[in-house]
């Protein structure tokens, strides 16, 4: 899978060289490319923003610069690309969307800053061939930029690509595989820590009873998690 991020802060993506995503990148499972939006400006100040039409606070990212940057990526794209425009006004990112994106050939992240990207960028690319456009939010809060959102989505997506996680069984029972369902609690050695004992059932060797206990615990945690979201 190809992953391209367009940003005015390329350094934000340094963590993608670490851990399992770093290995996937070094091993050729993913091909990462980080583009500096300012390289697509044409003025000596490398301006990427301008004042909003209609007035109001803040600055808006210029469509010409974004257009030139996205066009340059699409010029080299093979097959269908998925352009992910990060915005708090987008569709809420979920495990189901992560699964959908993990089958993509080429994910392109457009990381906004300031008051966001001129809306015509979304409208224009929605009408282009060989491209699917997704406006995506990682939650109901506002970040300063789309980079952290692109990192979160990349991590959630890349770990689903076969071969990235050492033991694929780890993915089977995970939280959110089914909407609204989270995993049972995990314990390891020692059997007692600071007066807290591991639930006896887990050391019983009775696999059926353990599976039942875990299912019950997952149910309780799911109910609590869903209640907290209401
Ligand atoms: N004025 C915008 C609004 O109220 O919807 C917020 C702009 S925000 C300060 C700047 C950029 O951060 C956005 O263009 C987007 O790329 C990114 N961003 C902020 N919050 C986000 C979220 N929850 N999910 C995804 N991207 C986000």
mmCIF file of C-alpha atoms and ligand atoms in Angstrom:
data_model
loop_
_atom_site.group_PDB
_atom_site.id
_atom_site.type_symbol
_atom_site.label_atom_id
_atom_site.label_comp_id
_atom_site.label_asym_id
_atom_site.label_seq_id
_atom_site.Cartn_x
_atom_site.Cartn_y
_atom_site.Cartn_z
ATOM 1 C CA UNK A 1 0.000 0.000 0.000
ATOM 2 C CA UNK A 2 1.168 3.508 -0.786
ATOM 3 C CA UNK A 3 0.587 6.188 1.841
ATOM 4 C CA UNK A 4 1.213 9.826 1.010
ATOM 5 C CA UNK A 5 0.707 12.633 3.506
ATOM 6 C CA UNK A 6 0.628 16.270 2.438
ATOM 7 C CA UNK A 7 1.398 18.670 5.257
ATOM 8 C CA UNK A 8 3.163 21.899 6.152
ATOM 9 C CA UNK A 9 4.873 20.020 9.013
ATOM 10 C CA UNK A 10 6.611 16.938 7.515
ATOM 11 C CA UNK A 11 8.503 16.388 10.790
ATOM 12 C CA UNK A 12 5.236 15.357 12.474
ATOM 13 C CA UNK A 13 5.497 12.037 10.632
ATOM 14 C CA UNK A 14 8.854 10.953 12.091
ATOM 15 C CA UNK A 15 7.152 8.450 14.479
ATOM 16 C CA UNK A 16 6.071 6.387 11.469
ATOM 17 C CA UNK A 17 9.675 5.143 11.320
ATOM 18 C CA UNK A 18 9.202 3.439 14.709
ATOM 19 C CA UNK A 19 7.795 0.118 15.862
ATOM 20 C CA UNK A 20 5.571 -2.055 13.647
ATOM 21 C CA UNK A 21 4.719 0.717 11.167
ATOM 22 C CA UNK A 22 8.445 1.481 10.821
ATOM 23 C CA UNK A 23 9.120 -2.212 10.141
ATOM 24 C CA UNK A 24 6.267 -2.343 7.595
ATOM 25 C CA UNK A 25 7.799 0.638 5.865
ATOM 26 C CA UNK A 26 11.353 -0.719 5.917
ATOM 27 C CA UNK A 27 10.107 -4.144 4.766
ATOM 28 C CA UNK A 28 8.229 -2.660 1.801
ATOM 29 C CA UNK A 29 4.697 -3.573 3.023
ATOM 30 C CA UNK A 30 3.874 0.120 2.870
ATOM 31 C CA UNK A 31 5.503 2.853 0.834
ATOM 32 C CA UNK A 32 5.402 6.092 2.799
ATOM 33 C CA UNK A 33 5.857 9.508 1.249
ATOM 34 C CA UNK A 34 5.575 12.800 3.090
ATOM 35 C CA UNK A 35 5.181 15.915 0.943
ATOM 36 C CA UNK A 36 5.700 19.467 2.122
ATOM 37 C CA UNK A 37 2.750 21.554 0.925
ATOM 38 C CA UNK A 38 5.005 24.629 0.791
ATOM 39 C CA UNK A 39 6.964 23.006 -2.059
ATOM 40 C CA UNK A 40 3.877 23.621 -4.215
ATOM 41 C CA UNK A 41 3.687 27.365 -3.582
ATOM 42 C CA UNK A 42 4.780 29.822 -6.238
ATOM 43 C CA UNK A 43 5.570 32.957 -4.190
ATOM 44 C CA UNK A 44 8.799 33.766 -2.406
ATOM 45 C CA UNK A 45 7.095 33.547 1.034
ATOM 46 C CA UNK A 46 5.715 30.041 0.320
ATOM 47 C CA UNK A 47 2.237 31.192 1.306
ATOM 48 C CA UNK A 48 -0.337 28.438 1.880
ATOM 49 C CA UNK A 49 -3.170 30.486 3.438
ATOM 50 C CA UNK A 50 -5.262 33.589 2.923
ATOM 51 C CA UNK A 51 -8.067 35.506 4.631
ATOM 52 C CA UNK A 52 -11.559 33.940 4.588
ATOM 53 C CA UNK A 53 -14.209 35.177 2.171
ATOM 54 C CA UNK A 54 -17.109 36.534 4.195
ATOM 55 C CA UNK A 55 -14.786 37.685 6.992
ATOM 56 C CA UNK A 56 -14.138 36.085 10.349
ATOM 57 C CA UNK A 57 -11.191 34.944 12.392
ATOM 58 C CA UNK A 58 -8.229 32.943 11.151
ATOM 59 C CA UNK A 59 -6.884 31.992 7.759
ATOM 60 C CA UNK A 60 -7.984 29.423 5.183
ATOM 61 C CA UNK A 61 -5.663 27.165 3.186
ATOM 62 C CA UNK A 62 -5.470 28.137 -0.481
ATOM 63 C CA UNK A 63 -7.050 25.798 -3.052
ATOM 64 C CA UNK A 64 -4.409 26.397 -5.777
ATOM 65 C CA UNK A 65 -1.586 25.139 -3.574
ATOM 66 C CA UNK A 66 -3.586 22.087 -2.468
ATOM 67 C CA UNK A 67 -4.655 21.425 -6.042
ATOM 68 C CA UNK A 68 -1.070 21.445 -7.318
ATOM 69 C CA UNK A 69 0.090 19.178 -4.476
ATOM 70 C CA UNK A 70 -2.732 16.635 -4.933
ATOM 71 C CA UNK A 71 -2.357 16.693 -8.735
ATOM 72 C CA UNK A 72 1.340 15.883 -8.398
ATOM 73 C CA UNK A 73 0.493 12.812 -6.295
ATOM 74 C CA UNK A 74 -2.299 11.707 -8.634
ATOM 75 C CA UNK A 75 -0.026 12.096 -11.670
ATOM 76 C CA UNK A 76 2.033 9.203 -10.319
ATOM 77 C CA UNK A 77 -0.891 7.159 -8.961
ATOM 78 C CA UNK A 78 -1.697 3.761 -10.374
ATOM 79 C CA UNK A 79 -5.248 2.378 -9.930
ATOM 80 C CA UNK A 80 -7.772 4.008 -7.634
ATOM 81 C CA UNK A 81 -6.525 6.307 -4.887
ATOM 82 C CA UNK A 82 -8.341 7.284 -1.684
ATOM 83 C CA UNK A 83 -7.954 10.941 -0.741
ATOM 84 C CA UNK A 84 -8.557 11.440 2.987
ATOM 85 C CA UNK A 85 -9.256 15.074 3.808
ATOM 86 C CA UNK A 86 -8.946 15.469 7.567
ATOM 87 C CA UNK A 87 -11.527 17.723 9.142
ATOM 88 C CA UNK A 88 -13.488 17.779 12.420
ATOM 89 C CA UNK A 89 -16.569 18.090 10.201
ATOM 90 C CA UNK A 90 -15.911 14.730 8.520
ATOM 91 C CA UNK A 91 -17.305 11.240 9.001
ATOM 92 C CA UNK A 92 -16.204 9.795 12.333
ATOM 93 C CA UNK A 93 -13.273 7.370 11.935
ATOM 94 C CA UNK A 94 -14.071 3.859 13.189
ATOM 95 C CA UNK A 95 -12.561 0.376 13.069
ATOM 96 C CA UNK A 96 -14.911 -0.380 10.142
ATOM 97 C CA UNK A 97 -13.382 2.513 8.172
ATOM 98 C CA UNK A 98 -9.883 1.354 9.194
ATOM 99 C CA UNK A 99 -10.718 -2.081 7.728
ATOM 100 C CA UNK A 100 -12.021 -0.461 4.535
ATOM 101 C CA UNK A 101 -8.877 1.708 4.191
ATOM 102 C CA UNK A 102 -6.585 -1.288 4.863
ATOM 103 C CA UNK A 103 -7.664 -2.638 1.451
ATOM 104 C CA UNK A 104 -6.801 0.617 -0.358
ATOM 105 C CA UNK A 105 -4.031 0.776 -2.939
ATOM 106 C CA UNK A 106 -3.042 4.347 -2.179
ATOM 107 C CA UNK A 107 -4.123 6.515 0.752
ATOM 108 C CA UNK A 108 -3.437 10.220 0.408
ATOM 109 C CA UNK A 109 -3.825 12.330 3.561
ATOM 110 C CA UNK A 110 -4.542 16.047 3.226
ATOM 111 C CA UNK A 111 -3.591 17.597 6.570
ATOM 112 C CA UNK A 112 -5.247 20.944 7.100
ATOM 113 C CA UNK A 113 -4.102 23.754 9.398
ATOM 114 C CA UNK A 114 -5.515 27.165 10.402
ATOM 115 C CA UNK A 115 -9.299 27.239 9.694
ATOM 116 C CA UNK A 116 -8.972 24.324 7.285
ATOM 117 C CA UNK A 117 -8.701 23.823 3.526
ATOM 118 C CA UNK A 118 -10.835 25.816 1.034
ATOM 119 C CA UNK A 119 -13.985 23.700 0.577
ATOM 120 C CA UNK A 120 -13.679 23.674 -3.197
ATOM 121 C CA UNK A 121 -10.788 21.212 -2.903
ATOM 122 C CA UNK A 122 -13.188 18.508 -1.644
ATOM 123 C CA UNK A 123 -15.818 19.416 -4.250
ATOM 124 C CA UNK A 124 -13.311 19.374 -7.106
ATOM 125 C CA UNK A 125 -11.708 16.003 -6.301
ATOM 126 C CA UNK A 126 -15.067 14.347 -5.595
ATOM 127 C CA UNK A 127 -15.679 14.627 -9.311
ATOM 128 C CA UNK A 128 -12.405 13.120 -10.517
ATOM 129 C CA UNK A 129 -11.925 9.664 -11.996
ATOM 130 C CA UNK A 130 -9.873 6.982 -10.221
ATOM 131 C CA UNK A 131 -10.241 8.775 -6.926
ATOM 132 C CA UNK A 132 -12.484 8.342 -3.882
ATOM 133 C CA UNK A 133 -12.667 11.299 -1.516
ATOM 134 C CA UNK A 134 -13.356 10.895 2.199
ATOM 135 C CA UNK A 135 -13.728 13.748 4.684
ATOM 136 C CA UNK A 136 -12.743 12.128 7.972
ATOM 137 C CA UNK A 137 -12.729 13.249 11.611
ATOM 138 C CA UNK A 138 -10.992 11.336 14.404
ATOM 139 C CA UNK A 139 -13.406 12.607 17.041
ATOM 140 C CA UNK A 140 -15.563 15.403 18.297
ATOM 141 C CA UNK A 141 -12.787 17.783 19.273
ATOM 142 C CA UNK A 142 -10.596 20.211 17.352
ATOM 143 C CA UNK A 143 -6.886 19.662 16.791
ATOM 144 C CA UNK A 144 -4.519 22.324 15.485
ATOM 145 C CA UNK A 145 -3.827 20.287 12.376
ATOM 146 C CA UNK A 146 -4.569 17.072 10.532
ATOM 147 C CA UNK A 147 -1.161 15.478 11.132
ATOM 148 C CA UNK A 148 -2.045 13.755 14.411
ATOM 149 C CA UNK A 149 -5.271 12.501 12.806
ATOM 150 C CA UNK A 150 -3.304 11.123 9.824
ATOM 151 C CA UNK A 151 -0.903 9.373 12.213
ATOM 152 C CA UNK A 152 -3.758 7.800 14.197
ATOM 153 C CA UNK A 153 -5.506 6.604 11.037
ATOM 154 C CA UNK A 154 -2.260 5.274 9.541
ATOM 155 C CA UNK A 155 -1.532 3.243 12.663
ATOM 156 C CA UNK A 156 -5.067 1.816 12.841
ATOM 157 C CA UNK A 157 -5.008 0.947 9.130
ATOM 158 C CA UNK A 158 -1.496 -0.422 8.662
ATOM 159 C CA UNK A 159 -1.759 -2.884 11.568
ATOM 160 C CA UNK A 160 -4.656 -4.525 9.694
ATOM 161 C CA UNK A 161 -2.551 -5.247 6.598
ATOM 162 C CA UNK A 162 -1.679 -8.962 6.598
ATOM 163 C CA UNK A 163 1.861 -9.556 7.834
ATOM 164 C CA UNK A 164 2.218 -6.344 9.862
ATOM 165 C CA UNK A 165 1.170 -7.793 13.239
ATOM 166 C CA UNK A 166 3.343 -10.792 14.120
ATOM 167 C CA UNK A 167 0.449 -12.892 15.446
ATOM 168 C CA UNK A 168 -2.689 -12.283 13.345
ATOM 169 C CA UNK A 169 -4.778 -13.923 16.104
ATOM 170 C CA UNK A 170 -4.246 -10.712 18.102
ATOM 171 C CA UNK A 171 -6.589 -8.953 15.673
ATOM 172 C CA UNK A 172 -9.429 -11.469 15.964
ATOM 173 C CA UNK A 173 -10.912 -10.628 19.366
ATOM 174 C CA UNK A 174 -9.964 -6.986 19.441
ATOM 175 C CA UNK A 175 -12.142 -4.137 20.623
ATOM 176 C CA UNK A 176 -14.400 -2.550 17.989
ATOM 177 C CA UNK A 177 -14.185 -5.443 15.519
ATOM 178 C CA UNK A 178 -17.911 -5.409 16.083
ATOM 179 C CA UNK A 179 -19.376 -1.941 16.563
ATOM 180 C CA UNK A 180 -19.890 -1.223 20.266
ATOM 181 C CA UNK A 181 -18.038 -4.314 21.502
ATOM 182 C CA UNK A 182 -14.745 -4.031 23.402
ATOM 183 C CA UNK A 183 -12.314 -6.718 24.506
ATOM 184 C CA UNK A 184 -12.154 -8.446 27.914
ATOM 185 C CA UNK A 185 -9.531 -7.226 30.451
ATOM 186 C CA UNK A 186 -5.970 -8.556 30.141
ATOM 187 C CA UNK A 187 -3.652 -9.841 32.919
ATOM 188 C CA UNK A 188 -0.089 -11.181 33.016
ATOM 189 C CA UNK A 189 2.416 -12.327 35.657
ATOM 190 C CA UNK A 190 2.930 -11.882 38.593
ATOM 191 C CA UNK A 191 -0.238 -13.550 39.987
ATOM 192 C CA UNK A 192 -0.450 -10.851 42.692
ATOM 193 C CA UNK A 193 0.636 -7.231 42.350
ATOM 194 C CA UNK A 194 0.206 -4.596 45.081
ATOM 195 C CA UNK A 195 -2.421 -6.759 46.762
ATOM 196 C CA UNK A 196 -4.391 -7.266 43.553
ATOM 197 C CA UNK A 197 -4.823 -10.882 42.456
ATOM 198 C CA UNK A 198 -5.369 -12.144 38.938
ATOM 199 C CA UNK A 199 -8.942 -13.545 38.662
ATOM 200 C CA UNK A 200 -8.694 -17.191 39.744
ATOM 201 C CA UNK A 201 -10.550 -18.492 36.714
ATOM 202 C CA UNK A 202 -7.658 -17.426 34.435
ATOM 203 C CA UNK A 203 -5.243 -19.769 36.200
ATOM 204 C CA UNK A 204 -7.750 -22.668 36.371
ATOM 205 C CA UNK A 205 -6.757 -24.219 33.041
ATOM 206 C CA UNK A 206 -10.489 -24.627 32.257
ATOM 207 C CA UNK A 207 -10.607 -23.163 28.745
ATOM 208 C CA UNK A 208 -14.395 -23.286 28.440
ATOM 209 C CA UNK A 209 -14.886 -21.464 31.745
ATOM 210 C CA UNK A 210 -12.206 -18.908 30.777
ATOM 211 C CA UNK A 211 -13.925 -18.243 27.432
ATOM 212 C CA UNK A 212 -17.288 -17.753 29.224
ATOM 213 C CA UNK A 213 -15.745 -15.420 31.815
ATOM 214 C CA UNK A 214 -14.046 -13.375 29.111
ATOM 215 C CA UNK A 215 -17.296 -13.084 27.143
ATOM 216 C CA UNK A 216 -19.095 -11.839 30.289
ATOM 217 C CA UNK A 217 -16.351 -9.333 31.044
ATOM 218 C CA UNK A 218 -16.362 -8.064 27.450
ATOM 219 C CA UNK A 219 -20.126 -7.564 27.734
ATOM 220 C CA UNK A 220 -19.783 -5.562 30.991
ATOM 221 C CA UNK A 221 -16.969 -3.404 29.600
ATOM 222 C CA UNK A 222 -18.874 -2.797 26.354
ATOM 223 C CA UNK A 223 -21.949 -1.669 28.280
ATOM 224 C CA UNK A 224 -19.810 0.686 30.397
ATOM 225 C CA UNK A 225 -17.976 2.075 27.353
ATOM 226 C CA UNK A 226 -21.238 2.676 25.491
ATOM 227 C CA UNK A 227 -22.848 4.279 28.563
ATOM 228 C CA UNK A 228 -19.893 6.683 28.880
ATOM 229 C CA UNK A 229 -20.346 7.766 25.268
ATOM 230 C CA UNK A 230 -24.008 8.720 25.782
HETATM 231 N N1 LIG B 1 -12.192 25.669 11.618
HETATM 232 C C1 LIG B 1 -12.288 24.258 11.596
HETATM 233 C C2 LIG B 1 -13.624 23.805 12.169
HETATM 234 O O1 LIG B 1 -14.081 24.420 13.133
HETATM 235 O O2 LIG B 1 -14.181 22.805 11.676
HETATM 236 C C3 LIG B 1 -11.166 23.629 12.421
HETATM 237 C C4 LIG B 1 -9.837 23.720 11.780
HETATM 238 S S1 LIG B 1 -8.588 22.917 12.695
HETATM 239 C C5 LIG B 1 -8.035 24.180 13.770
HETATM 240 C C6 LIG B 1 -7.279 22.785 11.547
HETATM 241 C C7 LIG B 1 -7.138 21.438 10.874
HETATM 242 O O3 LIG B 1 -6.928 20.452 11.865
HETATM 243 C C8 LIG B 1 -8.313 20.941 10.072
HETATM 244 O O4 LIG B 1 -8.330 21.477 8.763
HETATM 245 C C9 LIG B 1 -8.079 19.442 10.064
HETATM 246 O O5 LIG B 1 -7.188 19.055 9.040
HETATM 247 C C10 LIG B 1 -7.419 19.197 11.411
HETATM 248 N N2 LIG B 1 -8.336 18.686 12.443
HETATM 249 C C11 LIG B 1 -8.744 19.326 13.548
HETATM 250 N N3 LIG B 1 -9.549 18.565 14.300
HETATM 251 C C12 LIG B 1 -9.661 17.380 13.653
HETATM 252 C C13 LIG B 1 -10.390 16.185 13.914
HETATM 253 N N4 LIG B 1 -11.158 16.044 14.993
HETATM 254 N N5 LIG B 1 -10.283 15.175 13.028
HETATM 255 C C14 LIG B 1 -9.526 15.298 11.913
HETATM 256 N N6 LIG B 1 -8.815 16.434 11.605
HETATM 257 C C15 LIG B 1 -8.887 17.452 12.460
#
